[in-house]
């Protein structure tokens, strides 16, 4: 029996499928632009910022593969398989955004960042697979472009809102150990907007049933589905031992060389993955099904070659992005507003200007996703389009050393915005068209491991680098970001041009 073709979606369908991401990105933008500010306002030092930011990528690392695996196997009647996770994550994220600005102390704020990021990841991960579920391969690029446009638009709203509130007369001054009203009200607005946007997608879309998906993609091949688990059962424990030994070596290096304490987490994660893989191999060897852990480890070790090559580019590009998110506020405040600490008179003004800068790069991303990137992709292909965009991002970071006024940094954000648009669209469009639909959720979740692992690496190692080599000159972190983004562009050259 010939397979059916998924119906083409018009503009309204593409809008409804991804509109929830508009709200999710408002939450991420408020977090990215303001958490360093909140932490510094509550008393943390510049050296300790990376350690506090560890919560965000760590939750993504743990949550996304699990949610991807579960959503591939979920069907809750009329609610479907992806939408239950959209809704649950949105409810928790909205509550977190309402509570975050009430943080009475630094520890409370750090815990709430953990909860907020876990909630955002629960909603976000299935949205990547949702586009692949709902659209045919010929519309994947368009679907991810629209999703990226909503990401950019949501980030614009989330980033600019504290700045607009100040212009409307809301106080931007923070009492000692407190959070400004501009940030407080922006988080409350963001919580409401996030929930409303996700609810829109939940109510206006109907997922294809398992029978319909089988008609589109063919019946599930159970033998193929369990292939990676069978391969896992045939493996020895050598690789697991290597991961555990690598983790122990990192921990020993922290002790021997006096590295920052957050590097312990990196060693612990390496050892934990080695232990998890050993358990998964043992379960697979026993037969009778390896469970969720076995499937996740098996699918991770059995990733398609194209996915591995894309993953390397993702690793470098997201390393650069995380360096930017952590350090832009202290860099701009110190070098462009003369405010090296949170107690300096112009610090809050500099922090609000960062919201403007983040608004610009997200606005550029929204426009580039719908106009520039499709234009380039038609002429030079998706792979080379991504290479060009990443180099634009590297130029944007490097320009921080050239420009001398806050207003000129707006030009820097144009390059960053083009790179951001491509990072959010091109790898996923390439990937969704090459993966088996029955495993789209788990593979998208595993692909995002290469989004969160570099963030963990930056959060655990960058603090030690900064403290050792340029403790009072955070602008050099932008040189790192530029160099790493160039490495991402070089890694993309290994991806087949016709992908």
Short mmCIF file of C-alpha atoms in Angstrom, two decimals:
data_model
loop_
_atom_site.label_atom_id
_atom_site.label_comp_id
_atom_site.label_asym_id
_atom_site.label_seq_id
_atom_site.Cartn_x
_atom_site.Cartn_y
_atom_site.Cartn_z
CA UNK A 1 0.00 0.00 0.00
CA UNK A 2 1.52 3.35 -1.02
CA UNK A 3 2.27 5.80 1.77
CA UNK A 4 0.13 8.88 2.13
CA UNK A 5 1.57 12.38 1.96
CA UNK A 6 1.10 14.74 4.88
CA UNK A 7 -1.22 17.60 3.94
CA UNK A 8 0.57 20.86 3.19
CA UNK A 9 0.07 23.49 5.86
CA UNK A 10 -0.87 27.04 4.92
CA UNK A 11 0.31 30.12 6.77
CA UNK A 12 -2.29 29.68 9.53
CA UNK A 13 -1.19 26.08 10.10
CA UNK A 14 2.50 27.01 10.27
CA UNK A 15 1.59 29.86 12.66
CA UNK A 16 -0.41 27.62 15.01
CA UNK A 17 2.21 24.85 15.07
CA UNK A 18 4.96 27.15 16.34
CA UNK A 19 3.18 30.02 18.09
CA UNK A 20 3.77 28.42 21.48
CA UNK A 21 7.50 28.87 20.94
CA UNK A 22 6.86 32.63 20.97
CA UNK A 23 5.91 32.37 24.64
CA UNK A 24 8.65 29.91 25.53
CA UNK A 25 11.25 32.24 24.08
CA UNK A 26 9.89 35.17 26.09
CA UNK A 27 10.77 33.08 29.13
CA UNK A 28 14.23 32.20 27.83
CA UNK A 29 14.93 35.82 26.87
CA UNK A 30 14.01 37.13 30.31
CA UNK A 31 16.25 34.48 31.82
CA UNK A 32 19.20 35.06 29.49
CA UNK A 33 19.18 38.85 29.70
CA UNK A 34 18.43 39.25 33.40
CA UNK A 35 19.71 36.32 35.48
CA UNK A 36 23.29 37.63 35.69
CA UNK A 37 21.78 40.96 36.71
CA UNK A 38 19.60 39.31 39.36
CA UNK A 39 22.50 37.28 40.71
CA UNK A 40 24.78 40.32 40.89
CA UNK A 41 22.03 42.43 42.45
CA UNK A 42 21.60 39.76 45.13
CA UNK A 43 25.31 39.87 45.93
CA UNK A 44 27.25 37.40 43.79
CA UNK A 45 30.62 38.29 42.27
CA UNK A 46 31.61 38.19 38.60
CA UNK A 47 33.76 35.10 39.23
CA UNK A 48 30.80 33.16 40.61
CA UNK A 49 28.36 33.87 37.75
CA UNK A 50 29.28 30.80 35.65
CA UNK A 51 28.71 28.47 38.62
CA UNK A 52 25.22 29.87 39.21
CA UNK A 53 24.39 29.50 35.53
CA UNK A 54 25.23 25.78 35.64
CA UNK A 55 21.61 25.04 36.60
CA UNK A 56 20.26 25.98 33.18
CA UNK A 57 22.29 23.66 30.93
CA UNK A 58 22.34 20.84 33.48
CA UNK A 59 18.55 20.64 33.53
CA UNK A 60 18.48 20.66 29.73
CA UNK A 61 21.00 17.83 29.62
CA UNK A 62 18.87 15.68 31.92
CA UNK A 63 15.38 16.67 30.78
CA UNK A 64 15.50 16.80 26.99
CA UNK A 65 16.48 13.19 26.13
CA UNK A 66 13.99 11.89 28.69
CA UNK A 67 11.14 14.05 27.39
CA UNK A 68 12.06 13.19 23.79
CA UNK A 69 11.98 9.46 24.55
CA UNK A 70 8.70 9.74 26.46
CA UNK A 71 6.93 11.93 23.91
CA UNK A 72 7.73 9.43 21.13
CA UNK A 73 5.77 6.87 23.15
CA UNK A 74 2.93 9.04 24.50
CA UNK A 75 -0.62 9.22 23.23
CA UNK A 76 -3.21 10.89 25.48
CA UNK A 77 -6.27 10.78 23.28
CA UNK A 78 -7.36 14.19 22.04
CA UNK A 79 -4.35 15.85 23.68
CA UNK A 80 -1.91 13.83 21.55
CA UNK A 81 1.70 12.99 22.26
CA UNK A 82 3.67 16.27 22.16
CA UNK A 83 1.04 18.70 23.46
CA UNK A 84 0.80 17.21 27.00
CA UNK A 85 4.44 18.20 27.49
CA UNK A 86 3.88 21.67 26.01
CA UNK A 87 1.13 22.29 28.53
CA UNK A 88 2.79 20.81 31.63
CA UNK A 89 6.03 22.67 31.02
CA UNK A 90 4.22 25.96 30.34
CA UNK A 91 2.30 25.80 33.61
CA UNK A 92 5.46 25.19 35.64
CA UNK A 93 7.47 27.81 33.74
CA UNK A 94 4.78 30.46 34.20
CA UNK A 95 4.67 29.81 37.94
CA UNK A 96 8.48 30.02 38.10
CA UNK A 97 8.50 33.38 36.32
CA UNK A 98 5.96 34.74 38.80
CA UNK A 99 8.00 33.58 41.80
CA UNK A 100 11.54 34.38 40.55
CA UNK A 101 11.42 38.19 41.10
CA UNK A 102 10.36 37.63 44.70
CA UNK A 103 13.68 35.93 45.46
CA UNK A 104 14.75 37.02 48.97
CA UNK A 105 18.25 35.57 48.65
CA UNK A 106 20.77 34.31 46.14
CA UNK A 107 20.18 30.61 46.87
CA UNK A 108 16.45 30.97 46.26
CA UNK A 109 17.09 32.67 42.91
CA UNK A 110 19.52 29.90 41.87
CA UNK A 111 16.98 27.19 42.76
CA UNK A 112 14.23 28.98 40.84
CA UNK A 113 16.52 29.25 37.80
CA UNK A 114 16.84 25.48 37.94
CA UNK A 115 13.06 25.00 38.11
CA UNK A 116 12.43 27.57 35.38
CA UNK A 117 14.91 26.03 32.97
CA UNK A 118 13.61 22.50 33.57
CA UNK A 119 10.08 23.70 32.85
CA UNK A 120 11.09 25.57 29.69
CA UNK A 121 12.93 22.49 28.45
CA UNK A 122 9.90 20.26 29.06
CA UNK A 123 7.87 22.54 26.78
CA UNK A 124 10.59 23.30 24.26
CA UNK A 125 11.97 19.87 23.37
CA UNK A 126 8.74 18.42 21.91
CA UNK A 127 8.22 21.57 19.80
CA UNK A 128 11.27 20.61 17.71
CA UNK A 129 9.80 17.19 16.97
CA UNK A 130 6.30 18.67 16.55
CA UNK A 131 7.36 20.48 13.37
CA UNK A 132 8.66 17.21 11.94
CA UNK A 133 5.47 15.40 12.98
CA UNK A 134 3.09 17.88 11.41
CA UNK A 135 4.90 18.75 8.16
CA UNK A 136 6.13 16.86 5.14
CA UNK A 137 9.83 16.95 4.32
CA UNK A 138 9.25 19.60 1.65
CA UNK A 139 7.98 21.97 4.36
CA UNK A 140 10.56 21.29 7.07
CA UNK A 141 12.70 24.29 6.14
CA UNK A 142 9.63 26.57 6.11
CA UNK A 143 8.39 25.14 9.40
CA UNK A 144 11.66 25.70 11.23
CA UNK A 145 12.00 29.15 9.68
CA UNK A 146 8.60 30.16 11.06
CA UNK A 147 9.54 28.64 14.42
CA UNK A 148 12.77 30.64 14.41
CA UNK A 149 10.84 33.81 13.56
CA UNK A 150 8.64 33.24 16.61
CA UNK A 151 11.73 32.55 18.71
CA UNK A 152 13.19 35.86 17.58
CA UNK A 153 9.95 37.73 18.13
CA UNK A 154 9.46 36.24 21.58
CA UNK A 155 13.01 37.08 22.52
CA UNK A 156 12.49 40.67 21.34
CA UNK A 157 9.48 41.04 23.61
CA UNK A 158 11.21 39.38 26.56
CA UNK A 159 14.45 41.33 26.15
CA UNK A 160 13.00 44.81 25.60
CA UNK A 161 10.28 44.77 28.23
CA UNK A 162 12.41 45.94 31.21
CA UNK A 163 13.75 48.79 29.06
CA UNK A 164 10.23 49.82 27.99
CA UNK A 165 8.99 49.70 31.57
CA UNK A 166 11.74 52.10 32.60
CA UNK A 167 10.71 54.48 29.81
CA UNK A 168 7.14 54.26 31.10
CA UNK A 169 8.25 55.43 34.51
CA UNK A 170 8.70 52.14 36.38
CA UNK A 171 11.64 52.28 38.78
CA UNK A 172 14.87 50.73 37.53
CA UNK A 173 16.65 51.25 40.84
CA UNK A 174 17.35 48.28 43.06
CA UNK A 175 17.50 48.55 46.82
CA UNK A 176 20.52 46.92 48.41
CA UNK A 177 20.21 43.19 47.83
CA UNK A 178 17.00 43.66 45.84
CA UNK A 179 15.67 43.37 42.29
CA UNK A 180 14.43 46.42 40.30
CA UNK A 181 10.70 46.78 39.63
CA UNK A 182 11.41 46.78 35.88
CA UNK A 183 12.69 43.20 36.11
CA UNK A 184 9.98 42.15 38.55
CA UNK A 185 7.09 43.30 36.34
CA UNK A 186 8.75 41.96 33.19
CA UNK A 187 8.94 38.46 34.68
CA UNK A 188 5.27 38.57 35.68
CA UNK A 189 4.27 39.71 32.21
CA UNK A 190 6.46 36.99 30.68
CA UNK A 191 4.81 34.26 32.74
CA UNK A 192 1.35 35.23 31.55
CA UNK A 193 2.45 35.59 27.91
CA UNK A 194 4.26 32.23 27.93
CA UNK A 195 1.24 30.33 29.18
CA UNK A 196 -1.16 32.05 26.77
CA UNK A 197 1.04 31.38 23.72
CA UNK A 198 1.55 27.68 24.50
CA UNK A 199 -2.16 27.28 25.21
CA UNK A 200 -2.86 28.74 21.74
CA UNK A 201 -0.85 25.95 20.07
CA UNK A 202 -2.45 23.29 22.28
CA UNK A 203 -5.97 24.43 21.39
CA UNK A 204 -5.50 25.18 17.68
CA UNK A 205 -3.59 22.08 16.53
CA UNK A 206 -4.58 18.44 16.22
CA UNK A 207 -1.78 15.92 16.14
CA UNK A 208 -1.85 12.98 13.75
CA UNK A 209 -2.89 9.77 15.46
CA UNK A 210 -0.58 6.73 15.54
CA UNK A 211 -2.60 5.16 12.70
CA UNK A 212 -2.28 8.31 10.60
CA UNK A 213 1.47 8.51 11.26
CA UNK A 214 1.78 4.87 10.16
CA UNK A 215 -0.04 5.76 6.94
CA UNK A 216 2.42 8.61 6.33
CA UNK A 217 5.64 6.86 7.36
CA UNK A 218 4.83 3.17 7.16
CA UNK A 219 4.22 0.72 10.02
CA UNK A 220 6.75 0.71 12.81
CA UNK A 221 9.60 -1.71 12.22
CA UNK A 222 10.17 -3.14 15.69
CA UNK A 223 13.40 -4.83 14.62
CA UNK A 224 14.79 -1.52 13.35
CA UNK A 225 13.51 0.32 16.42
CA UNK A 226 15.49 -2.00 18.72
CA UNK A 227 18.61 -2.10 16.54
CA UNK A 228 20.61 0.29 18.71
CA UNK A 229 19.70 -1.68 21.85
CA UNK A 230 20.92 -4.90 20.24
CA UNK A 231 24.16 -3.17 19.29
CA UNK A 232 24.44 -1.95 22.88
CA UNK A 233 24.06 -5.52 24.14
CA UNK A 234 27.06 -6.56 22.04
CA UNK A 235 29.36 -3.91 23.48
CA UNK A 236 31.88 -4.38 26.24
CA UNK A 237 32.39 -2.13 29.25
CA UNK A 238 35.64 -0.54 28.06
CA UNK A 239 34.05 2.71 26.86
CA UNK A 240 32.13 3.02 30.13
CA UNK A 241 35.37 2.64 32.06
CA UNK A 242 37.00 5.33 29.89
CA UNK A 243 34.18 7.81 30.67
CA UNK A 244 34.44 7.06 34.39
CA UNK A 245 38.24 7.41 34.30
CA UNK A 246 37.94 10.72 32.45
CA UNK A 247 35.59 12.02 35.13
CA UNK A 248 37.96 10.91 37.88
CA UNK A 249 40.86 12.60 36.07
CA UNK A 250 38.98 15.90 35.89
CA UNK A 251 38.16 15.73 39.60
CA UNK A 252 41.80 14.92 40.40
CA UNK A 253 42.91 17.89 38.27
CA UNK A 254 40.65 20.22 40.26
CA UNK A 255 42.34 19.09 43.46
CA UNK A 256 45.88 19.11 42.08
CA UNK A 257 45.72 22.43 40.22
CA UNK A 258 43.29 24.33 42.42
CA UNK A 259 40.69 24.83 39.68
CA UNK A 260 37.32 26.44 40.39
CA UNK A 261 34.94 24.20 42.37
CA UNK A 262 32.31 24.14 39.63
CA UNK A 263 34.70 22.02 37.51
CA UNK A 264 33.86 19.18 39.91
CA UNK A 265 30.48 19.07 38.18
CA UNK A 266 32.10 18.44 34.80
CA UNK A 267 34.04 15.50 36.21
CA UNK A 268 30.94 14.19 37.93
CA UNK A 269 28.92 14.31 34.70
CA UNK A 270 31.58 12.39 32.76
CA UNK A 271 31.71 9.71 35.43
CA UNK A 272 27.91 9.61 35.68
CA UNK A 273 27.54 9.02 31.95
CA UNK A 274 30.09 6.20 32.16
CA UNK A 275 28.14 4.60 35.00
CA UNK A 276 24.82 5.06 33.17
CA UNK A 277 26.22 3.47 30.01
CA UNK A 278 27.57 0.52 32.02
CA UNK A 279 24.15 -0.04 33.59
CA UNK A 280 22.46 0.26 30.17
CA UNK A 281 24.87 -2.27 28.61
CA UNK A 282 24.31 -4.70 31.48
CA UNK A 283 20.52 -4.41 31.12
CA UNK A 284 20.71 -4.87 27.35
CA UNK A 285 22.86 -8.00 27.76
CA UNK A 286 20.22 -9.50 30.04
CA UNK A 287 17.61 -9.17 27.28
CA UNK A 288 13.92 -8.57 27.76
CA UNK A 289 14.15 -4.88 26.93
CA UNK A 290 16.63 -2.32 28.14
CA UNK A 291 14.10 0.24 29.36
CA UNK A 292 14.31 3.97 28.85
CA UNK A 293 17.95 4.20 29.94
CA UNK A 294 19.01 1.52 27.48
CA UNK A 295 17.14 3.13 24.60
CA UNK A 296 18.58 6.58 25.35
CA UNK A 297 22.17 5.32 25.67
CA UNK A 298 21.75 3.03 22.66
CA UNK A 299 20.34 5.79 20.47
CA UNK A 300 23.04 8.19 21.63
CA UNK A 301 25.84 5.79 20.73
CA UNK A 302 24.09 4.84 17.47
CA UNK A 303 23.46 8.36 16.13
CA UNK A 304 23.43 8.66 12.33
CA UNK A 305 26.68 9.99 10.83
CA UNK A 306 25.03 13.18 9.58
CA UNK A 307 23.76 13.91 13.07
CA UNK A 308 27.25 13.45 14.54
CA UNK A 309 28.71 15.99 12.12
CA UNK A 310 25.96 18.51 12.80
CA UNK A 311 26.42 17.91 16.53
CA UNK A 312 30.04 19.10 16.41
CA UNK A 313 28.97 22.40 14.81
CA UNK A 314 26.21 22.74 17.41
CA UNK A 315 28.73 22.16 20.19
CA UNK A 316 30.95 25.04 19.10
CA UNK A 317 28.15 27.47 18.17
CA UNK A 318 26.32 27.04 21.47
CA UNK A 319 29.58 27.39 23.41
CA UNK A 320 29.93 30.84 21.84
CA UNK A 321 26.32 31.76 22.59
CA UNK A 322 26.60 30.80 26.25
CA UNK A 323 29.78 32.83 26.67
CA UNK A 324 27.82 35.80 25.32
CA UNK A 325 24.79 35.28 27.56
CA UNK A 326 26.86 35.05 30.72
CA UNK A 327 29.26 37.90 30.00
CA UNK A 328 27.49 40.55 27.93
CA UNK A 329 26.04 42.34 30.97
CA UNK A 330 29.36 42.72 32.86
CA UNK A 331 31.23 43.55 29.62
CA UNK A 332 28.81 46.26 28.51
CA UNK A 333 28.41 47.70 32.00
CA UNK A 334 32.18 47.93 32.58
CA UNK A 335 33.50 49.00 29.19
CA UNK A 336 30.66 51.09 27.81
CA UNK A 337 29.05 52.51 30.95
CA UNK A 338 32.00 52.66 33.35
CA UNK A 339 30.32 50.36 35.88
CA UNK A 340 32.58 47.43 36.86
CA UNK A 341 30.35 46.26 39.75
CA UNK A 342 26.64 46.02 40.46
CA UNK A 343 27.01 48.82 43.02
CA UNK A 344 28.39 51.26 40.42
CA UNK A 345 26.03 54.17 39.61
CA UNK A 346 25.55 53.27 35.93
CA UNK A 347 25.33 49.50 36.31
CA UNK A 348 21.53 49.19 36.00
CA UNK A 349 21.59 51.53 32.98
CA UNK A 350 24.19 49.31 31.32
CA UNK A 351 22.18 46.19 32.17
CA UNK A 352 19.09 47.69 30.55
CA UNK A 353 21.12 48.50 27.42
CA UNK A 354 21.99 44.79 27.24
CA UNK A 355 18.26 44.14 27.02
CA UNK A 356 18.18 46.47 24.02
CA UNK A 357 21.13 44.69 22.41
CA UNK A 358 19.51 41.30 22.93
CA UNK A 359 16.31 42.71 21.48
CA UNK A 360 18.17 43.77 18.34
CA UNK A 361 19.86 40.43 17.69
CA UNK A 362 16.59 38.58 18.24
CA UNK A 363 14.72 40.99 15.98
CA UNK A 364 17.36 40.52 13.28
CA UNK A 365 16.99 36.75 13.74
CA UNK A 366 13.23 36.90 13.20
CA UNK A 367 13.68 38.84 9.95
CA UNK A 368 16.64 36.76 8.75
CA UNK A 369 14.77 33.49 9.34
CA UNK A 370 11.96 34.50 6.99
CA UNK A 371 13.93 36.46 4.38
CA UNK A 372 17.72 36.18 4.32
CA UNK A 373 18.23 32.51 5.19
CA UNK A 374 15.69 31.08 2.68
CA UNK A 375 17.18 33.33 -0.01
CA UNK A 376 20.71 32.08 0.70
CA UNK A 377 19.62 28.45 1.08
CA UNK A 378 18.06 28.43 -2.38
CA UNK A 379 21.31 29.67 -3.91
CA UNK A 380 24.14 28.12 -1.94
CA UNK A 381 22.40 25.34 0.01
CA UNK A 382 21.53 24.96 3.68
CA UNK A 383 25.02 23.88 4.76
CA UNK A 384 26.88 26.84 3.24
CA UNK A 385 24.14 29.21 4.42
CA UNK A 386 24.86 28.05 7.95
CA UNK A 387 28.61 28.53 7.46
CA UNK A 388 28.11 32.12 6.27
CA UNK A 389 25.75 32.89 9.15
CA UNK A 390 28.16 31.52 11.77
CA UNK A 391 30.96 33.69 10.41
CA UNK A 392 28.64 36.71 10.72
CA UNK A 393 28.24 35.83 14.39
CA UNK A 394 32.00 35.59 14.88
CA UNK A 395 32.41 39.04 13.34
CA UNK A 396 29.75 40.40 15.69
CA UNK A 397 31.59 39.16 18.78
CA UNK A 398 34.96 40.41 17.52
CA UNK A 399 33.54 43.89 16.91
CA UNK A 400 33.22 44.43 20.69
CA UNK A 401 36.95 45.18 20.57
CA UNK A 402 36.50 47.76 17.81
CA UNK A 403 33.45 49.77 18.80
CA UNK A 404 33.68 52.45 21.46
CA UNK A 405 30.09 53.55 22.16
CA UNK A 406 27.04 51.57 23.33
CA UNK A 407 25.09 52.60 20.22
CA UNK A 408 27.69 51.08 17.88
CA UNK A 409 27.17 47.70 19.55
CA UNK A 410 23.82 47.59 17.76
CA UNK A 411 25.81 46.77 14.61
CA UNK A 412 27.51 43.92 16.46
CA UNK A 413 24.13 42.43 17.20
CA UNK A 414 23.21 42.28 13.51
CA UNK A 415 25.92 39.67 12.95
CA UNK A 416 24.95 37.82 16.11
CA UNK A 417 21.29 37.85 15.03
CA UNK A 418 22.03 36.29 11.64
CA UNK A 419 24.02 33.53 13.32
CA UNK A 420 21.29 32.99 15.93
CA UNK A 421 18.61 32.62 13.23
CA UNK A 422 20.63 30.01 11.39
CA UNK A 423 21.56 28.09 14.55
CA UNK A 424 17.87 27.76 15.38
CA UNK A 425 16.73 26.77 11.89
CA UNK A 426 19.29 25.19 9.57
CA UNK A 427 20.60 22.26 11.67
CA UNK A 428 17.06 21.21 12.62
CA UNK A 429 15.76 21.46 9.06
CA UNK A 430 18.68 19.33 7.86
CA UNK A 431 18.21 16.84 10.68
CA UNK A 432 14.40 16.45 10.56
CA UNK A 433 14.54 15.49 6.88
CA UNK A 434 17.04 12.70 7.53
CA UNK A 435 15.74 11.05 10.72
CA UNK A 436 13.17 8.23 11.13
CA UNK A 437 9.89 9.80 12.24
CA UNK A 438 9.28 7.16 14.91
CA UNK A 439 12.40 8.41 16.76
CA UNK A 440 12.16 12.10 16.02
CA UNK A 441 11.56 13.05 19.65
CA UNK A 442 14.46 11.12 21.13
CA UNK A 443 16.89 12.16 18.40
CA UNK A 444 15.91 15.82 18.75
CA UNK A 445 16.39 15.46 22.50
CA UNK A 446 19.79 13.86 22.03
CA UNK A 447 20.77 16.49 19.47
CA UNK A 448 20.09 19.10 22.12
CA UNK A 449 22.68 17.40 24.33
CA UNK A 450 25.12 19.22 22.06
CA UNK A 451 23.35 22.44 22.96
CA UNK A 452 23.59 21.97 26.72
CA UNK A 453 26.96 20.18 27.09
CA UNK A 454 28.89 23.18 25.73
CA UNK A 455 26.96 25.41 28.08
CA UNK A 456 27.98 23.20 30.99
CA UNK A 457 31.56 23.26 29.77
CA UNK A 458 31.53 27.06 29.59
CA UNK A 459 29.82 27.37 32.96
CA UNK A 460 32.32 25.07 34.67
CA UNK A 461 35.56 26.05 32.92
CA UNK A 462 35.13 29.67 31.80
CA UNK A 463 35.16 30.96 35.36
CA UNK A 464 38.58 29.38 35.95
CA UNK A 465 39.94 30.79 32.68
CA UNK A 466 38.62 34.26 33.43
CA UNK A 467 39.95 34.30 36.99
CA UNK A 468 43.38 32.99 36.02
CA UNK A 469 44.11 35.02 32.88
CA UNK A 470 42.00 38.19 32.92
CA UNK A 471 40.15 38.52 36.25
CA UNK A 472 39.33 42.22 35.74
CA UNK A 473 38.97 42.19 31.93
CA UNK A 474 35.80 40.23 31.04
CA UNK A 475 35.79 41.63 27.48
CA UNK A 476 38.29 38.93 26.49
CA UNK A 477 35.50 36.41 26.82
CA UNK A 478 34.16 37.90 23.58
CA UNK A 479 37.41 36.90 21.84
CA UNK A 480 36.78 33.34 22.99
CA UNK A 481 33.23 33.53 21.64
CA UNK A 482 34.44 34.76 18.23
CA UNK A 483 37.07 32.04 17.95
CA UNK A 484 34.69 29.26 18.95
CA UNK A 485 32.08 30.46 16.41
CA UNK A 486 34.73 30.22 13.67
CA UNK A 487 35.34 26.61 14.76
CA UNK A 488 31.60 25.97 14.38
CA UNK A 489 31.73 27.26 10.79
CA UNK A 490 34.72 25.01 10.04
CA UNK A 491 32.88 22.01 11.52
CA UNK A 492 29.93 22.63 9.17
CA UNK A 493 32.24 22.17 6.21
CA UNK A 494 32.32 18.45 7.13
CA UNK A 495 28.56 18.13 6.56
CA UNK A 496 27.62 16.99 3.02
CA UNK A 497 26.64 19.99 0.90
CA UNK A 498 23.46 18.32 -0.35
CA UNK A 499 22.13 17.68 3.18
#
